Amino acid sequence: MHKFMIAGGSHLKGTVRASGSKNATLPVLAASILNAGKSVIKEVPGLVDVSVMKDVLVHLGARVSCEKDVVEVDSSDIQPVEISEELMRRMRASNLVLGSLLGRFGYVKISYPGGCQIGSRPMNLHLKGLQMLGATIHEKYGYIIAEAKRLTGADIHLDLPSVGATENLMMAAILADGVTTIRNVAKEPELVCLQNYLNSIGGHVMGAGTDTLKIEGVHLSDLKPAACTVIPDRIEAGTYIVAAAITGGDVTVVNVIPEHLDPLLAKLREAGVNIAVGANDVRVLGNGKVKAVDIKTMPYPGFPTDMQPQMMALLSLAEGTSVITETIFENRFKHVGELQRMGADIKVEGRTAIIKGVNRLSGANVEASDLRAGAALVLAAMAADDNSLLDNVEHIDRGYDQLEDKYNALGARIIRINN
Ligand code: EPZ
């Protein structure tokens, strides 16, 4: 397992560019299955999760070529072959191939992607929606088999605005017979990016970014090659922004879409962080102590759950007591124990964490339990008084492209130890 040796006492300074969004790239790569031809996807981040999705496409018979941050997928010869448990367990988002494989071939067999550190991650909403589109679903031995001669448009109302379920059903409806309406959908910016890609290959999708999607089914022959540019990663950008705040630095993050960061920036301003917003950039002037604030994670445009661990690290050093309520995932406080090892004063009661700000954090040996928890520990370690050793860095590599290089360019001192 790789480790990071992280020096404390950093004050980040300079400019850093956000990469393309992991959570926009993964559904677009999955959607390229629909298009029995070529898709050119630009601004693709160099992440482990993206590599896994590319491996899944190759496993299905796609030809995938990469040139820097441009990925070309030729899905002409894809077949709905079974996706093994080994592949599926490497990344939950592999389940995003469900809708496009079923829509194009009328058959798909995938292993359950399994839960992870942050929660059980069920797929009931995905499967219920596919059944409403006319699919027959069998679940046995840890596999999901979905079949349908041709899907038929339906009126679906999601129990909750699940990002993955919205994406899978949007993709499944592209080639369905008739019109599909999906209500109470996720409104994250990544859904708008997916809609734009689907429309660029010849789909007819409307409403992404609102509560209701409408998809008019087309035929496979209507789909055509297309190119798409992935939106910037609002969570990677947000992590840089919180890193600047926690280290009292002066950092400008470029290649951002500021409105995608609104829920985070509003909360940081409430905590007293100086933030200047440009057309495609955000500058943070950390001015030492932040004030305690309360946070409740919610579906977009609420405060993003993927920024909850990073904010907890920042609030561990705030003046006063903060309360964080995690409403999205049932087990997303694994980073609390690790922050406590660094001297943070945090109590967890169910889905609520009470963070009493302390004056300083000390270095410690800590472990990343998942992607964003790992990022939070990097931030805490950079702000701590002395060095920390962070283990299980593989979790971070899933969602942050060369994290140590980018933070060291801002003045951090992070050394990767491969052993
Ligand atoms: C996506 O996960 C993101 N991943 C997550 O980012 C993000 O935290 C999450 O959306 C919420 O914004 C990708 O886009 C690849 P959900 P997803 O379905 O689609 C429950 C990161 O760090 N649920 O919106 O899996 C589920 O258990 C990752 O980049 C059901 O109950 O999230 C959870 O409690 C972590 N039944 C809630 O909904 C279902 O059928 C939200 O999950 C589906 C979901």
Tab-separated table of C-alpha atoms in Angstrom, residues 163-365:
chain	number	residue	atom	x	y	z
A	163	VAL	CA	-27.174	10.398	-9.029
A	164	GLY	CA	-26.392	6.903	-10.316
A	165	ALA	CA	-30.015	5.865	-10.749
A	166	THR	CA	-30.747	9.079	-12.664
A	167	GLU	CA	-27.751	8.424	-14.938
A	168	ASN	CA	-28.565	4.756	-15.563
A	169	LEU	CA	-32.227	5.478	-16.353
A	170	MET	CA	-31.337	8.447	-18.587
A	171	MET	CA	-29.035	6.174	-20.620
A	172	ALA	CA	-31.518	3.278	-20.718
A	173	ALA	CA	-34.279	5.551	-22.050
A	174	ILE	CA	-32.235	6.870	-25.009
A	175	LEU	CA	-33.149	3.887	-27.253
A	176	ALA	CA	-36.516	3.084	-25.607
A	177	ASP	CA	-39.712	3.095	-27.662
A	178	GLY	CA	-41.504	6.348	-26.833
A	179	VAL	CA	-41.086	9.106	-24.262
A	180	THR	CA	-39.715	8.613	-20.729
A	181	THR	CA	-40.288	11.112	-17.934
A	182	ILE	CA	-38.197	10.767	-14.781
A	183	ARG	CA	-39.157	12.899	-11.783
A	184	ASN	CA	-37.321	13.747	-8.567
A	185	VAL	CA	-33.989	13.260	-10.372
A	186	ALA	CA	-30.517	14.302	-9.223
A	187	LYS	CA	-29.627	17.848	-10.385
A	188	GLU	CA	-25.842	17.636	-10.070
A	189	PRO	CA	-23.827	19.399	-12.831
A	190	GLU	CA	-22.480	16.007	-13.905
A	191	LEU	CA	-26.008	15.102	-15.085
A	192	VAL	CA	-26.030	18.170	-17.374
A	193	CYS	CA	-22.673	17.057	-18.806
A	194	LEU	CA	-24.118	13.587	-19.466
A	195	GLN	CA	-27.222	15.079	-21.128
A	196	ASN	CA	-25.003	17.190	-23.387
A	197	TYR	CA	-23.014	14.116	-24.444
A	198	LEU	CA	-26.152	12.038	-25.065
A	199	ASN	CA	-27.675	14.802	-27.194
A	200	SER	CA	-24.387	15.211	-29.105
A	201	ILE	CA	-24.550	11.535	-30.241
A	202	GLY	CA	-28.182	11.959	-31.349
A	203	GLY	CA	-30.231	11.344	-28.204
A	204	HIS	CA	-33.138	13.593	-27.221
A	205	VAL	CA	-32.781	14.469	-23.525
A	206	MET	CA	-34.230	17.566	-21.830
A	207	GLY	CA	-34.332	18.851	-18.259
A	208	ALA	CA	-30.953	17.880	-16.746
A	209	GLY	CA	-30.246	20.220	-13.842
A	210	THR	CA	-33.958	20.392	-12.981
A	211	ASP	CA	-36.223	18.013	-11.020
A	212	THR	CA	-37.601	16.335	-14.135
A	213	LEU	CA	-35.994	14.684	-17.166
A	214	LYS	CA	-37.757	13.985	-20.450
A	215	ILE	CA	-36.162	11.567	-22.933
A	216	GLU	CA	-37.641	10.906	-26.384
A	217	GLY	CA	-36.454	7.475	-27.524
A	218	VAL	CA	-34.570	7.173	-30.840
A	219	HIS	CA	-33.215	4.232	-32.872
A	220	LEU	CA	-29.641	2.953	-32.748
A	221	SER	CA	-29.264	4.063	-36.375
A	222	ASP	CA	-30.004	7.638	-35.298
A	223	LEU	CA	-26.901	7.707	-33.081
A	224	LYS	CA	-23.683	9.106	-34.499
A	225	PRO	CA	-20.050	9.761	-33.577
A	226	ALA	CA	-19.495	12.842	-31.420
A	227	ALA	CA	-17.001	14.694	-29.250
A	228	CYS	CA	-17.538	15.924	-25.717
A	229	THR	CA	-15.525	17.958	-23.195
A	230	VAL	CA	-15.929	16.945	-19.560
A	231	ILE	CA	-16.765	19.709	-17.061
A	232	PRO	CA	-14.173	20.653	-14.423
A	233	ASP	CA	-14.114	18.616	-11.213
A	234	ARG	CA	-15.953	20.706	-8.615
A	235	ILE	CA	-14.870	18.388	-5.786
A	236	GLU	CA	-11.178	18.436	-6.717
A	237	ALA	CA	-11.437	22.240	-7.009
A	238	GLY	CA	-13.285	22.434	-3.682
A	239	THR	CA	-10.575	20.363	-2.033
A	240	TYR	CA	-7.897	22.855	-3.195
A	241	ILE	CA	-10.053	25.694	-1.882
A	242	VAL	CA	-10.421	24.140	1.575
A	243	ALA	CA	-6.692	23.298	1.542
A	244	ALA	CA	-5.923	26.993	1.055
A	245	ALA	CA	-8.264	27.915	3.901
A	246	ILE	CA	-6.921	25.349	6.378
A	247	THR	CA	-3.269	26.259	5.685
A	248	GLY	CA	-3.911	30.022	5.745
A	249	GLY	CA	-2.569	30.249	2.203
A	250	ASP	CA	-3.272	32.267	-0.952
A	251	VAL	CA	-4.375	29.984	-3.782
A	252	THR	CA	-6.123	30.575	-7.092
A	253	VAL	CA	-7.900	27.589	-8.615
A	254	VAL	CA	-8.411	27.911	-12.389
A	255	ASN	CA	-10.556	25.920	-14.831
A	256	VAL	CA	-13.604	25.971	-12.567
A	257	ILE	CA	-17.292	26.730	-13.154
A	258	PRO	CA	-17.943	28.937	-10.090
A	259	GLU	CA	-21.653	28.266	-9.879
A	260	HIS	CA	-20.909	24.562	-9.378
A	261	LEU	CA	-19.024	25.581	-6.233
A	262	ASP	CA	-21.761	27.869	-4.843
A	263	PRO	CA	-22.884	25.647	-1.921
A	264	LEU	CA	-19.265	25.260	-0.742
A	265	LEU	CA	-18.275	28.909	-1.258
A	266	ALA	CA	-21.358	30.118	0.623
A	267	LYS	CA	-20.450	27.973	3.617
A	268	LEU	CA	-16.785	29.037	3.538
A	269	ARG	CA	-17.784	32.722	3.421
A	270	GLU	CA	-20.071	32.098	6.407
A	271	ALA	CA	-16.986	30.714	8.175
A	272	GLY	CA	-15.130	33.954	7.413
A	273	VAL	CA	-12.894	32.751	4.565
A	274	ASN	CA	-11.952	35.463	2.024
A	275	ILE	CA	-12.988	34.288	-1.452
A	276	ALA	CA	-12.782	36.150	-4.773
A	277	VAL	CA	-14.662	34.616	-7.715
A	278	GLY	CA	-13.687	35.256	-11.362
A	279	ALA	CA	-15.209	33.986	-14.617
A	280	ASN	CA	-13.437	30.601	-14.442
A	281	ASP	CA	-11.376	30.850	-11.281
A	282	VAL	CA	-11.650	31.166	-7.509
A	283	ARG	CA	-9.025	32.799	-5.271
A	284	VAL	CA	-8.851	31.971	-1.567
A	285	LEU	CA	-7.008	34.168	0.896
A	286	GLY	CA	-6.786	32.096	4.046
A	287	ASN	CA	-6.698	34.469	6.979
A	288	GLY	CA	-5.927	32.119	9.855
A	289	LYS	CA	-8.812	31.059	12.080
A	290	VAL	CA	-12.186	30.227	10.579
A	291	LYS	CA	-15.440	30.499	12.487
A	292	ALA	CA	-17.508	27.437	13.394
A	293	VAL	CA	-20.445	26.755	11.044
A	294	ASP	CA	-23.146	24.093	10.804
A	295	ILE	CA	-23.372	21.922	7.677
A	296	LYS	CA	-26.048	19.544	6.424
A	297	THR	CA	-25.145	17.560	3.312
A	298	MET	CA	-27.904	17.520	0.707
A	299	PRO	CA	-28.386	16.638	-2.961
A	300	TYR	CA	-27.226	19.416	-5.345
A	301	PRO	CA	-27.588	22.389	-5.049
A	302	GLY	CA	-27.258	21.616	-1.334
A	303	PHE	CA	-23.897	21.170	0.370
A	304	PRO	CA	-22.106	18.246	-1.344
A	305	THR	CA	-21.454	15.112	0.696
A	306	ASP	CA	-18.171	14.710	-1.213
A	307	MET	CA	-16.868	17.861	0.525
A	308	GLN	CA	-18.027	16.848	4.026
A	309	PRO	CA	-14.767	15.194	5.198
A	310	GLN	CA	-12.629	18.079	3.921
A	311	MET	CA	-14.829	20.626	5.718
A	312	MET	CA	-14.650	18.579	8.908
A	313	ALA	CA	-10.859	18.845	8.779
A	314	LEU	CA	-11.121	22.632	8.409
A	315	LEU	CA	-13.719	22.984	11.173
A	316	SER	CA	-11.532	20.925	13.526
A	317	LEU	CA	-9.415	24.111	13.759
A	318	ALA	CA	-12.306	26.612	13.834
A	319	GLU	CA	-13.215	29.014	16.623
A	320	GLY	CA	-16.278	27.493	18.280
A	321	THR	CA	-18.333	24.335	17.849
A	322	SER	CA	-19.669	23.143	14.474
A	323	VAL	CA	-22.306	20.526	13.729
A	324	ILE	CA	-22.135	18.428	10.545
A	325	THR	CA	-25.118	16.284	9.555
A	326	GLU	CA	-24.502	13.684	6.823
A	327	THR	CA	-27.866	12.941	5.182
A	328	ILE	CA	-26.659	11.178	2.011
A	329	PHE	CA	-24.577	8.194	3.194
A	330	GLU	CA	-25.109	6.237	6.391
A	331	ASN	CA	-21.461	5.613	7.162
A	332	ARG	CA	-19.430	8.595	6.008
A	333	PHE	CA	-17.667	9.486	9.256
A	334	LYS	CA	-14.740	7.031	9.017
A	335	HIS	CA	-12.349	10.007	8.944
A	336	VAL	CA	-13.458	11.116	12.440
A	337	GLY	CA	-11.300	8.560	14.274
A	338	GLU	CA	-8.267	9.535	12.219
A	339	LEU	CA	-8.796	13.265	12.835
A	340	GLN	CA	-9.125	12.505	16.571
A	341	ARG	CA	-5.697	10.829	16.447
A	342	MET	CA	-4.403	14.229	15.275
A	343	GLY	CA	-5.997	15.983	18.243
A	344	ALA	CA	-9.393	16.936	16.834
A	345	ASP	CA	-12.281	17.131	19.331
A	346	ILE	CA	-15.203	15.431	17.526
A	347	LYS	CA	-18.197	13.482	18.849
A	348	VAL	CA	-20.411	11.402	16.554
A	349	GLU	CA	-24.063	10.753	17.339
A	350	GLY	CA	-25.651	8.776	14.502
A	351	ARG	CA	-25.479	10.882	11.344
A	352	THR	CA	-24.343	13.978	13.238
A	353	ALA	CA	-20.795	14.993	14.152
A	354	ILE	CA	-20.132	17.720	16.732
A	355	ILE	CA	-16.764	19.364	16.121
A	356	LYS	CA	-15.306	21.518	18.896
A	357	GLY	CA	-12.527	23.609	17.338
A	358	VAL	CA	-9.022	23.143	18.790
A	359	ASN	CA	-6.028	25.452	18.493
A	360	ARG	CA	-3.788	23.015	16.710
A	361	LEU	CA	-3.578	19.543	15.220
A	362	SER	CA	-0.542	17.316	15.714
A	363	GLY	CA	0.994	14.996	13.148
A	364	ALA	CA	0.104	11.290	13.478
A	365	ASN	CA	0.047	7.950	11.680
